[in-house]
Short mmCIF file of C-alpha atoms in Angstrom, two decimals:
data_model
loop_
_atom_site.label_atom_id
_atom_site.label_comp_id
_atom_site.label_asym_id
_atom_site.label_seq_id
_atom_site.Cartn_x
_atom_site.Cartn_y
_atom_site.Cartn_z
CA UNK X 1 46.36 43.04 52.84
CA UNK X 2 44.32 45.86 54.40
CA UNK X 3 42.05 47.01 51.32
CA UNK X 4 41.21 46.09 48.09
CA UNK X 5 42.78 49.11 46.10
CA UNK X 6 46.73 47.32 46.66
CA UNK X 7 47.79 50.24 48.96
CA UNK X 8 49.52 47.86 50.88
CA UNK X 9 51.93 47.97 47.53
CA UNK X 10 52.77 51.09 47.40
CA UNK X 11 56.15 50.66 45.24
CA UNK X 12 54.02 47.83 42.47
CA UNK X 13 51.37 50.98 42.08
CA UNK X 14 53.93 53.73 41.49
CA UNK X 15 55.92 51.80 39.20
CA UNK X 16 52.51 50.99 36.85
CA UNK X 17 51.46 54.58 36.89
CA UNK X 18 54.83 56.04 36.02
CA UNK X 19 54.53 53.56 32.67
CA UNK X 20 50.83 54.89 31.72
CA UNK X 21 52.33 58.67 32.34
CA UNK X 22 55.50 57.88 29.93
CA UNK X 23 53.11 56.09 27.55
CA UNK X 24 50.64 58.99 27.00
CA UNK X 25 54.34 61.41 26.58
CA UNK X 26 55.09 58.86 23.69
CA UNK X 27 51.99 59.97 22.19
CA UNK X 28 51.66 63.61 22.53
CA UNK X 29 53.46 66.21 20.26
CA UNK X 30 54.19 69.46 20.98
CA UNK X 31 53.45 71.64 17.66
CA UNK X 32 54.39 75.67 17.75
CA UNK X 33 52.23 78.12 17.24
CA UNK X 34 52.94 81.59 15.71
CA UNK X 35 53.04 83.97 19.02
CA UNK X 36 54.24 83.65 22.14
CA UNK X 37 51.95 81.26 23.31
CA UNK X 38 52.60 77.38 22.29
CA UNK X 39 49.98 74.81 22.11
CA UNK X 40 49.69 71.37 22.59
CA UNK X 41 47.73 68.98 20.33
CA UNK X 42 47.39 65.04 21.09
CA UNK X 43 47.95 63.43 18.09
CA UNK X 44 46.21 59.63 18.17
CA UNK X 45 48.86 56.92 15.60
CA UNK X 46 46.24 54.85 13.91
CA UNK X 47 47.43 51.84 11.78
CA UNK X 48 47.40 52.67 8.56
CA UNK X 49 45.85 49.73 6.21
CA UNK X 50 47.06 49.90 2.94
CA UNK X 51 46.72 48.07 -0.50
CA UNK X 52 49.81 45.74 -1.75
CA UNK X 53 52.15 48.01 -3.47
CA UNK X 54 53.92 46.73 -6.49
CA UNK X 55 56.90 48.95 -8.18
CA UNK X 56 55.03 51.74 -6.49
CA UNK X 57 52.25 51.28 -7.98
CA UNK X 58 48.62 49.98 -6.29
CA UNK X 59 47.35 46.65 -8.37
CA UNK X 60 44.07 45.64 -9.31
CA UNK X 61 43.05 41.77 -7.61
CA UNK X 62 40.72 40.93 -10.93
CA UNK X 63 43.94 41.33 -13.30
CA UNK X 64 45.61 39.08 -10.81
CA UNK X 65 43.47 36.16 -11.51
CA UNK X 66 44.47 33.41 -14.16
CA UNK X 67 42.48 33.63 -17.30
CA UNK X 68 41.25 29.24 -16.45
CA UNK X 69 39.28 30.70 -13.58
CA UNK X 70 37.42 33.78 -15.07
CA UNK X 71 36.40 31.73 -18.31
CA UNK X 72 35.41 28.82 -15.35
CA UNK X 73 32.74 31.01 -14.33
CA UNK X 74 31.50 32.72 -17.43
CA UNK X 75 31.15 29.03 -18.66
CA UNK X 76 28.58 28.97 -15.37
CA UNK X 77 26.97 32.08 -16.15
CA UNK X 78 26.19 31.24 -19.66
CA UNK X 79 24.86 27.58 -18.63
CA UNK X 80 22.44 29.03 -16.41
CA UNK X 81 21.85 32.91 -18.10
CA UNK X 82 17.72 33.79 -17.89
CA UNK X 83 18.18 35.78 -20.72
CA UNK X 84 20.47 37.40 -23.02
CA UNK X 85 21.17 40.10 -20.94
CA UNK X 86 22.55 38.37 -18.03
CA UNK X 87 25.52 37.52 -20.48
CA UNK X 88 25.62 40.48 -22.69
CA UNK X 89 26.45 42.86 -19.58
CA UNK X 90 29.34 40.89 -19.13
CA UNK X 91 31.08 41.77 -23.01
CA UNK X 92 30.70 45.32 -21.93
CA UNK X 93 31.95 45.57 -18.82
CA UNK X 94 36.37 45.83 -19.88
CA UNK X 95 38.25 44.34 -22.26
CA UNK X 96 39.30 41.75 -20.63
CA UNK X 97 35.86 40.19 -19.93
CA UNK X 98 34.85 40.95 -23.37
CA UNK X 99 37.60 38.80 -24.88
CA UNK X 100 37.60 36.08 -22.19
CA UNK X 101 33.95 35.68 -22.58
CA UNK X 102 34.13 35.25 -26.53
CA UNK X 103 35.90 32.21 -25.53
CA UNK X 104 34.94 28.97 -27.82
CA UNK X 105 34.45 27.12 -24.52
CA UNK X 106 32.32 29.80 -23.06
CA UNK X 107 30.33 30.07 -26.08
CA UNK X 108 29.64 26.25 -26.01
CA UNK X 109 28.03 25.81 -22.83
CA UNK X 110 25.63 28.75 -23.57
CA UNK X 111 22.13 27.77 -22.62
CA UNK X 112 19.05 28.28 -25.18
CA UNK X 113 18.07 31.41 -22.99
CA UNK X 114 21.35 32.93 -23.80
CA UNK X 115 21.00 33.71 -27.00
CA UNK X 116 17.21 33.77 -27.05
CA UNK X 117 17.02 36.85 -28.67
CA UNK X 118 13.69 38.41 -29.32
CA UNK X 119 12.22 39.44 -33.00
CA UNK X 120 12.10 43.25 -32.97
CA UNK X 121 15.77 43.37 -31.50
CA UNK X 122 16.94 41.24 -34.33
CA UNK X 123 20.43 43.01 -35.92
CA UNK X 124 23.28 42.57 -37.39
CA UNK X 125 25.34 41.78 -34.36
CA UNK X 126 23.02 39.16 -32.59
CA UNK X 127 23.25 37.69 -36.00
CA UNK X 128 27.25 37.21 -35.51
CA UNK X 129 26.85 36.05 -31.79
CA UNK X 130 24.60 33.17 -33.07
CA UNK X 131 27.46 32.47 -35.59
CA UNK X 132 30.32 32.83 -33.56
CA UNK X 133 28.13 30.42 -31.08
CA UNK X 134 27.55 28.01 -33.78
CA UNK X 135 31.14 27.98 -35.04
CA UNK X 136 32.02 26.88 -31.20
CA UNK X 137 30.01 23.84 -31.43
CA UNK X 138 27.05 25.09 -29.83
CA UNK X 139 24.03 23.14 -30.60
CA UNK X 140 21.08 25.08 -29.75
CA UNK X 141 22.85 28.17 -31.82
CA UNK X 142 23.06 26.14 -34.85
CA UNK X 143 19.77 24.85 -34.35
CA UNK X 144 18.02 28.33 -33.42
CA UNK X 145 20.28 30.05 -36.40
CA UNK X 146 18.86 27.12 -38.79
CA UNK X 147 15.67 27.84 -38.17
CA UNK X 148 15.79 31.34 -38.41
CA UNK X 149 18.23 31.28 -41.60
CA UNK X 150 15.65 28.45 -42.89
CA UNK X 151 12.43 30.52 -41.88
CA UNK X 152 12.64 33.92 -41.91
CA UNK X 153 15.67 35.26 -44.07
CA UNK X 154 15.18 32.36 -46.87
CA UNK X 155 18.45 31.00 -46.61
CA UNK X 156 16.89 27.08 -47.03
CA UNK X 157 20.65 25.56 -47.43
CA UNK X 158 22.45 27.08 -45.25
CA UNK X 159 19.54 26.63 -42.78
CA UNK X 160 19.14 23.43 -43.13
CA UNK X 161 22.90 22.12 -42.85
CA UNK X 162 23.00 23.91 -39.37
CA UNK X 163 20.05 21.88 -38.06
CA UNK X 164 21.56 18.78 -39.13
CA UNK X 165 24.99 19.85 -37.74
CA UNK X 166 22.35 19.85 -34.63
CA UNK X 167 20.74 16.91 -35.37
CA UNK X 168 23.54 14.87 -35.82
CA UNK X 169 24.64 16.09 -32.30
CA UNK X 170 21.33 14.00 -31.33
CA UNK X 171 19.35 17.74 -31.26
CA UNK X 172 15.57 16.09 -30.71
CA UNK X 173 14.14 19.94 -31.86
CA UNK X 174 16.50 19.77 -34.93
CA UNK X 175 15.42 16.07 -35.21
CA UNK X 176 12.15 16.54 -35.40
CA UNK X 177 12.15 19.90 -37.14
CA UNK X 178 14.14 18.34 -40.42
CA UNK X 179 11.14 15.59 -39.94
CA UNK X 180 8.72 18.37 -40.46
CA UNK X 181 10.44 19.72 -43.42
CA UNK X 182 10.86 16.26 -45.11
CA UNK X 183 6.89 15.36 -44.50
CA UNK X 184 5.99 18.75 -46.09
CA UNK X 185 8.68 19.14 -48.86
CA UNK X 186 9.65 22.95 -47.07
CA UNK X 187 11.94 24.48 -49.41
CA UNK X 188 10.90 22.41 -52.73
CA UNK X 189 7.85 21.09 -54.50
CA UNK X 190 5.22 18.92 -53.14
CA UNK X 191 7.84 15.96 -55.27
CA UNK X 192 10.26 16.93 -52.96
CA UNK X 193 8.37 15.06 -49.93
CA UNK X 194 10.32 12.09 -48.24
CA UNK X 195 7.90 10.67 -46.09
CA UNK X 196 9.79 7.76 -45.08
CA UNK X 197 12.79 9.96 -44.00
CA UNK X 198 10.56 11.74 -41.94
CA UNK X 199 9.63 9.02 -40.06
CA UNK X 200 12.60 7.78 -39.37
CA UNK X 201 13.75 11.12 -38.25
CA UNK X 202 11.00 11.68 -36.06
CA UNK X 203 11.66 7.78 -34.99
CA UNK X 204 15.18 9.42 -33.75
CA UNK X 205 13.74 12.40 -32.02
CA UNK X 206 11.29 10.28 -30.16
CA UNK X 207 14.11 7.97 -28.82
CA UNK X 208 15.76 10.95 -27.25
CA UNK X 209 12.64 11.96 -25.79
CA UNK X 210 11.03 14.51 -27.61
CA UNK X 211 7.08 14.39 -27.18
CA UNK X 212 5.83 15.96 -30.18
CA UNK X 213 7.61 13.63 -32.57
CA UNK X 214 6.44 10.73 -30.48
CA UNK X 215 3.41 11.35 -31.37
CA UNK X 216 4.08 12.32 -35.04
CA UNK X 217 5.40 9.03 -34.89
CA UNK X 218 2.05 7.49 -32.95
CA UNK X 219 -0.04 9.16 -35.64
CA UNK X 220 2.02 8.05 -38.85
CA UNK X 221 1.78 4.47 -37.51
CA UNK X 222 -2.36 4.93 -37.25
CA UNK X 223 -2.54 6.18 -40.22
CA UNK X 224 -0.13 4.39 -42.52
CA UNK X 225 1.86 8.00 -43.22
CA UNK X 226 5.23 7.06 -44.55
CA UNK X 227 5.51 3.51 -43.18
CA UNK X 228 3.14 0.65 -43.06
CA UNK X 229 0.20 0.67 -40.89
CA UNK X 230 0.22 -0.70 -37.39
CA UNK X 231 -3.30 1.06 -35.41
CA UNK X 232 -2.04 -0.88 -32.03
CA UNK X 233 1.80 0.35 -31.79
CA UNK X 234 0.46 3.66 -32.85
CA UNK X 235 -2.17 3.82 -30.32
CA UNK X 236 0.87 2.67 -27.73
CA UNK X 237 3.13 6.13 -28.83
CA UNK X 238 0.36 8.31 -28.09
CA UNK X 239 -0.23 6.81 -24.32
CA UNK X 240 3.73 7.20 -24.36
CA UNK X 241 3.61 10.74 -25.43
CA UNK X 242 0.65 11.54 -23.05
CA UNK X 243 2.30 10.46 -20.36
CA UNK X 244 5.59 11.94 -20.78
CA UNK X 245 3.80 15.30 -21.15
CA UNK X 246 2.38 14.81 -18.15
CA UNK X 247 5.35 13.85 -16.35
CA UNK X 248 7.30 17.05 -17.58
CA UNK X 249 4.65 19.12 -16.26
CA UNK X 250 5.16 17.64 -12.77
CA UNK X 251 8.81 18.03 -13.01
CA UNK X 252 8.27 21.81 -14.47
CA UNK X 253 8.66 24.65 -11.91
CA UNK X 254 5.11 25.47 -11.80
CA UNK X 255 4.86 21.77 -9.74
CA UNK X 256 8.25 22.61 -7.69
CA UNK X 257 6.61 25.89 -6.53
CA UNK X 258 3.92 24.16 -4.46
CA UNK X 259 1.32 24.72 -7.26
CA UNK X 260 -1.94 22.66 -6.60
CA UNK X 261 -2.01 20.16 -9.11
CA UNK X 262 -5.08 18.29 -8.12
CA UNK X 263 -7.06 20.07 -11.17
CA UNK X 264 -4.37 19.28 -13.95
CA UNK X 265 -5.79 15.64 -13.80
CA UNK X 266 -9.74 17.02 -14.44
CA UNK X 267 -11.18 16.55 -17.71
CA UNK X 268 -12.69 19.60 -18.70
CA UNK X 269 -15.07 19.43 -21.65
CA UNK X 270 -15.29 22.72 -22.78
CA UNK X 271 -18.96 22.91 -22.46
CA UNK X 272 -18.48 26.38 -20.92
CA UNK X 273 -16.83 28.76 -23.93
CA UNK X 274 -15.91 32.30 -23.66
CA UNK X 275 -15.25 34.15 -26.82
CA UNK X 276 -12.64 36.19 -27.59
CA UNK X 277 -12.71 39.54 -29.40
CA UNK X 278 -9.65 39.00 -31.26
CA UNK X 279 -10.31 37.02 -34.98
CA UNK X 280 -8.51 34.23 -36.93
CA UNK X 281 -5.17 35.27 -38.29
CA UNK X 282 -5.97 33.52 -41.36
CA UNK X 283 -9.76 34.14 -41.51
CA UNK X 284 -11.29 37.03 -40.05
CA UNK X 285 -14.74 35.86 -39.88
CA UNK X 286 -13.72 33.36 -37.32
CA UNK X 287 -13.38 34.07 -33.73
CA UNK X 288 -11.52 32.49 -31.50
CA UNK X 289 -13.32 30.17 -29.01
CA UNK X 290 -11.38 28.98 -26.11
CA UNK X 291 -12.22 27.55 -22.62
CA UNK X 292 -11.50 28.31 -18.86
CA UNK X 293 -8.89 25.36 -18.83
CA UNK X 294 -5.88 24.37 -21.19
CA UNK X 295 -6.18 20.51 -22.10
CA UNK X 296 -2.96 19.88 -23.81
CA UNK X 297 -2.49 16.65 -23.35
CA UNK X 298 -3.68 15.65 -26.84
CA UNK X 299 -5.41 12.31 -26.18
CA UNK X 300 -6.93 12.27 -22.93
CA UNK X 301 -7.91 15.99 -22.42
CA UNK X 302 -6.45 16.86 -19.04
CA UNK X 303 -5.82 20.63 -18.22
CA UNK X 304 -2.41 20.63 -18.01
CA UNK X 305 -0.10 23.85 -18.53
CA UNK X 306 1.35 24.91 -21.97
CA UNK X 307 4.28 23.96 -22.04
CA UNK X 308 7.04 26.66 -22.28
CA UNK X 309 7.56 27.46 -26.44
CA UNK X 310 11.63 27.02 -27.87
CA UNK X 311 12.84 30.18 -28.80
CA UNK X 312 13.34 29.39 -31.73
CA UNK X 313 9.61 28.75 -32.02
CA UNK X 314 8.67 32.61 -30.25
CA UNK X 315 10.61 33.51 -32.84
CA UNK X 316 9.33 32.44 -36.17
CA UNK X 317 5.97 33.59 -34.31
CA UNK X 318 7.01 37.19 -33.51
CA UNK X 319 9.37 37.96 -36.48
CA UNK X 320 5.60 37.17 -39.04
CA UNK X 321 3.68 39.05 -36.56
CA UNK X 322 5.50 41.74 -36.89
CA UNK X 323 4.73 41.65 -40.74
CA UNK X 324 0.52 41.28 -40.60
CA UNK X 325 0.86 37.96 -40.23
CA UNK X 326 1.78 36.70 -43.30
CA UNK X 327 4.84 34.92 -44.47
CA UNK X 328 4.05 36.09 -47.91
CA UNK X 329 1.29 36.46 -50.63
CA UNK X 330 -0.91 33.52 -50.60
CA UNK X 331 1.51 31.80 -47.40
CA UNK X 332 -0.08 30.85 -44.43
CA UNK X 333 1.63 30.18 -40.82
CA UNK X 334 0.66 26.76 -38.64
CA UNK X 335 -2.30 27.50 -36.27
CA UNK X 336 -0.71 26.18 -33.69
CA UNK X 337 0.29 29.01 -31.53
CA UNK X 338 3.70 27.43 -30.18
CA UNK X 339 4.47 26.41 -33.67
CA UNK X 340 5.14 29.44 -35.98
CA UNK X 341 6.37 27.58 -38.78
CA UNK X 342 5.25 29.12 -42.37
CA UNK X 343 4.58 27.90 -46.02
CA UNK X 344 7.65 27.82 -47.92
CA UNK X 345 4.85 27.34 -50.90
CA UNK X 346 1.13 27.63 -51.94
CA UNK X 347 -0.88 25.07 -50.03
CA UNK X 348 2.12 23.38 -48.11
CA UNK X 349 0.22 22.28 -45.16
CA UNK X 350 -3.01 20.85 -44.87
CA UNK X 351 -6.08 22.33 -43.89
CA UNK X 352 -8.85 21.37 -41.40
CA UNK X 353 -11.68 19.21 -43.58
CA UNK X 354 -14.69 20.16 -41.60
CA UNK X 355 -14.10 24.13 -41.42
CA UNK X 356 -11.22 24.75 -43.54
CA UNK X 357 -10.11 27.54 -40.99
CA UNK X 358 -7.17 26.28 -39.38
CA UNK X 359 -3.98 24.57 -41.05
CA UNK X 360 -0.81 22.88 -39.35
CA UNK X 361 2.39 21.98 -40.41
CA UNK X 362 1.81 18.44 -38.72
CA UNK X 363 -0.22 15.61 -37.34
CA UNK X 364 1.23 16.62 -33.64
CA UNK X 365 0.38 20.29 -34.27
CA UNK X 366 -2.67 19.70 -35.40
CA UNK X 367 -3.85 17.26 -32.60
CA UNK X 368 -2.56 19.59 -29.83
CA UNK X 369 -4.26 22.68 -31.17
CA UNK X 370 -7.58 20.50 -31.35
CA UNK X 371 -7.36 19.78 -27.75
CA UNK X 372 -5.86 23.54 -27.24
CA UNK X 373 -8.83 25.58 -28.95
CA UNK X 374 -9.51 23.91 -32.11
CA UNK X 375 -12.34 21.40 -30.88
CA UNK X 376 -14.56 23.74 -29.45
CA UNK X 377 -14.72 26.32 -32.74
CA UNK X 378 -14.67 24.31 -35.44
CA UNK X 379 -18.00 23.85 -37.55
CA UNK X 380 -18.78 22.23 -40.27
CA UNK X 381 -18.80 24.14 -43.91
CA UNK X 382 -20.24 23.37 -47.02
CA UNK X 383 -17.02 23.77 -48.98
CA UNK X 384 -14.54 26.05 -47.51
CA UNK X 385 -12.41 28.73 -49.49
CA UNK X 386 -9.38 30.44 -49.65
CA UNK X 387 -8.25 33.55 -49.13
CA UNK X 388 -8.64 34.23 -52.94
CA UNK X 389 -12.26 32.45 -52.89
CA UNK X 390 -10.82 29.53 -54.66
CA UNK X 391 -10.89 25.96 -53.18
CA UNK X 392 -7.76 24.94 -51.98
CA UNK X 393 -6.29 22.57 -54.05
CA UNK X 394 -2.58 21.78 -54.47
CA UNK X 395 -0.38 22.01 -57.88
CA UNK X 396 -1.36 18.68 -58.61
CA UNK X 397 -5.46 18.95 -58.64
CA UNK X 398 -5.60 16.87 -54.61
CA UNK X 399 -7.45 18.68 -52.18
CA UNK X 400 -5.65 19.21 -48.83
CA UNK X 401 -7.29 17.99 -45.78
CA UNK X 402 -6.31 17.08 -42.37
CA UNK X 403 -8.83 14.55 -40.92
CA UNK X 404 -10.91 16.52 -37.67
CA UNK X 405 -9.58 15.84 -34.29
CA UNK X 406 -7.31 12.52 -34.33
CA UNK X 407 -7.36 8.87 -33.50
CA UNK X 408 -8.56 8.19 -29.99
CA UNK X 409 -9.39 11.93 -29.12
CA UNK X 410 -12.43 11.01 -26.39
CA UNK X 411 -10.39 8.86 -23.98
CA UNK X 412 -10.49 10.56 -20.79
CA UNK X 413 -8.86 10.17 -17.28
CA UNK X 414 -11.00 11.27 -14.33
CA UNK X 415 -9.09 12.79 -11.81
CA UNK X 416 -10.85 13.43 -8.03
#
């Protein structure tokens, strides 16, 4: 072999070029022009890629899927929807989806945040999405329809049935909510008070782990509210209550985020106030105090996050702010600002007997707003007044108080 270029194979080379020649004729075509000259135009075959034809028509892949799989994945996106919006695009964008995601099994693994629909945006048709969510076995619909049915359109029966079609799901919020109406006679007459089926309700709700009503519970048992009196075991449901809270905040996504929380576990004693412009709902000569930190853990003061509100709770608090505040002549809302329950009645919850400012729906409202705001702006009165400049007494001549602070208010834990 004398050089690299093969030239010693002549008759290999010619053959190979003679096959590139007839391979470029294959792909030239010879088109006529008009004239006497003719032109030649090299015309490249590309592969042509196209979409599976079907009785000559092009089909769509989404129609091809089987109805179990779409409504397997709305079920997904309505588990884990951030807000109502996240599903709601779905209904509108075909038919198909609309109908597929109106699907009872779709509607009953809807989250809370699904349907958490705000106040001002309240209509007609959110009203029959909460139904038709309800009617699929849904139990935060039927408890967040309850309470809005109970609360804010007036409809006390069929309010109440839907939380205890909640509550009998084992709903802690509907648990503890039908404990509230039963210790405050919501709906009735001051007669129409069951304490002892309160209890026992909020016994329920704490067993399933619901903090507030443990510590309704812990402050029924200290006081001797609807069941005999027992200071110890009462004392022990508070620590419980306390240190769930705290727990759930540690668990929250503030903690997962890599949020110090070093200063959650310092007491802060509110010796530094700020005030705040903005006065009392109920009594506009009172301005809000509040401090730099948020001590929310009711008993031993540390400054601990608020915990995120139900929306059911945001609202009962939006739809009454959106009406000056007021649930009606002479009604009052809880002062508890995650709360937003109202008076069904004149004088149905109790008011604070040192300033006669504040009023809560119950014992666990009223010790968290003390710890919230409450402690630092309340001052004694000589005899506080209503609104009408009458002092508030209930149909039956008994004044209505709510003893300051709670049991067992000053125990601290000092954190580093």
């Amino acid at each position: 072999m004398r050089t690299k270029r093969g030239l010693c194979y002549s008759r290999v080379l010619d053959d190979c070029l003679d096959q590139r020649v007839a391979l470029k004729k294959k792909k030239r075509t010879h088109v006529p022009v008009v004239g006497q000259q003719q032109k030649t135009t090299v015309v490249h075959r590309k592969r042509q890629r196209l979409s599976p034809v079907v009785a000559g028509e092009s089909t769509d892949l989404f129609d091809s899927l089987p109805d179990d799989l779409v409504i397997s994945i709305l079920c997904k996106l309505s588990s884990t929807a951030r807000c109502p919006s996240d599903f709601t695009n779905v209904l509108i964008t075909c038919k198909r989806l609309n109908g597929l995601a109106q699907n009872s099994l779709v509607l009953s693994k809807a989250c809370q945040k699904t349907f958490a629909i705000k106040a001002n945006n309240w209509s007609d048709s959110a009203h029959r999405f909460l139904k038709l969510c309800a009617d699929a076995g849904n139990v935060e619909a039927c408890y967040t329809l309850g309470m809005i049915r109970f609360y804010c359109l007036q409809n006390r029966g069929s309010g109440a049935s839907l939380m205890a079609k909640a509550a009998i799901s084992s709903h802690a919020q509907a648990l503890y909510s039908l404990a509230v109406i039963q210790f405050n006679g919501s709906g009735g007459s001051k007669n129409d008070k069951d304490l002892r089926a309160g209890v026992a309700l909020c016994a329920r709700a704490a067993f399933l782990g619901h903090i507030d009503a443990l510590r309704e519970l812990g402050h029924c048992l200290q006081d001797g509210y609807g069941v005999r009196q027992n200071i110890g075991e009462g004392r022990r449901f508070l620590v419980q209550a306390n240190a769930r809270e705290l727990a759930a905040v540690l668990s929250s996504s503030a903690a997962s985020q890599g949020i110090s929380t070093r200063s959650w576990l310092t007491w802060n004693s509110l010796t530094h106030p700020h005030r705040v412009t903005a006065p009392h709902p109920q009594n506009p000569n009172v301005v809000h105090v509040t401090a730099l930190g948020c001590p929310l853990l009711s008993d031993f003061g540390c400054n601990v996050p608020a915990p995120e509100a139900h929306p059911a709770s945001r609202f009962l608090a939006d739809w009454f702010a959106a009406r000056d505040g007021t649930p009606g002549e002479g009604l009052r809302l809880c002062s508890h600002v995650s709360c937003g329950r109202p008076e069904s009645r004149r004088h149905e919850f109790r008011r604070c007997s040192v300033c006669g400012a504040v009023n809560y729906c119950s014992r666990a409202c009223q010790a968290l707003d003390w710890k919230l705001r409450h402690k630092a702006e309340c001052a004694p009165a000589e005899r506080w007044l209503d609104e009408e400049g009458e002092v508030d007494v209930d149909a039956d001549g008994d004044v209505n108080e709510v003893e300051r602070g709670g049991e067992g208010d000053d125990d601290v834990i000092m954190g580093s």
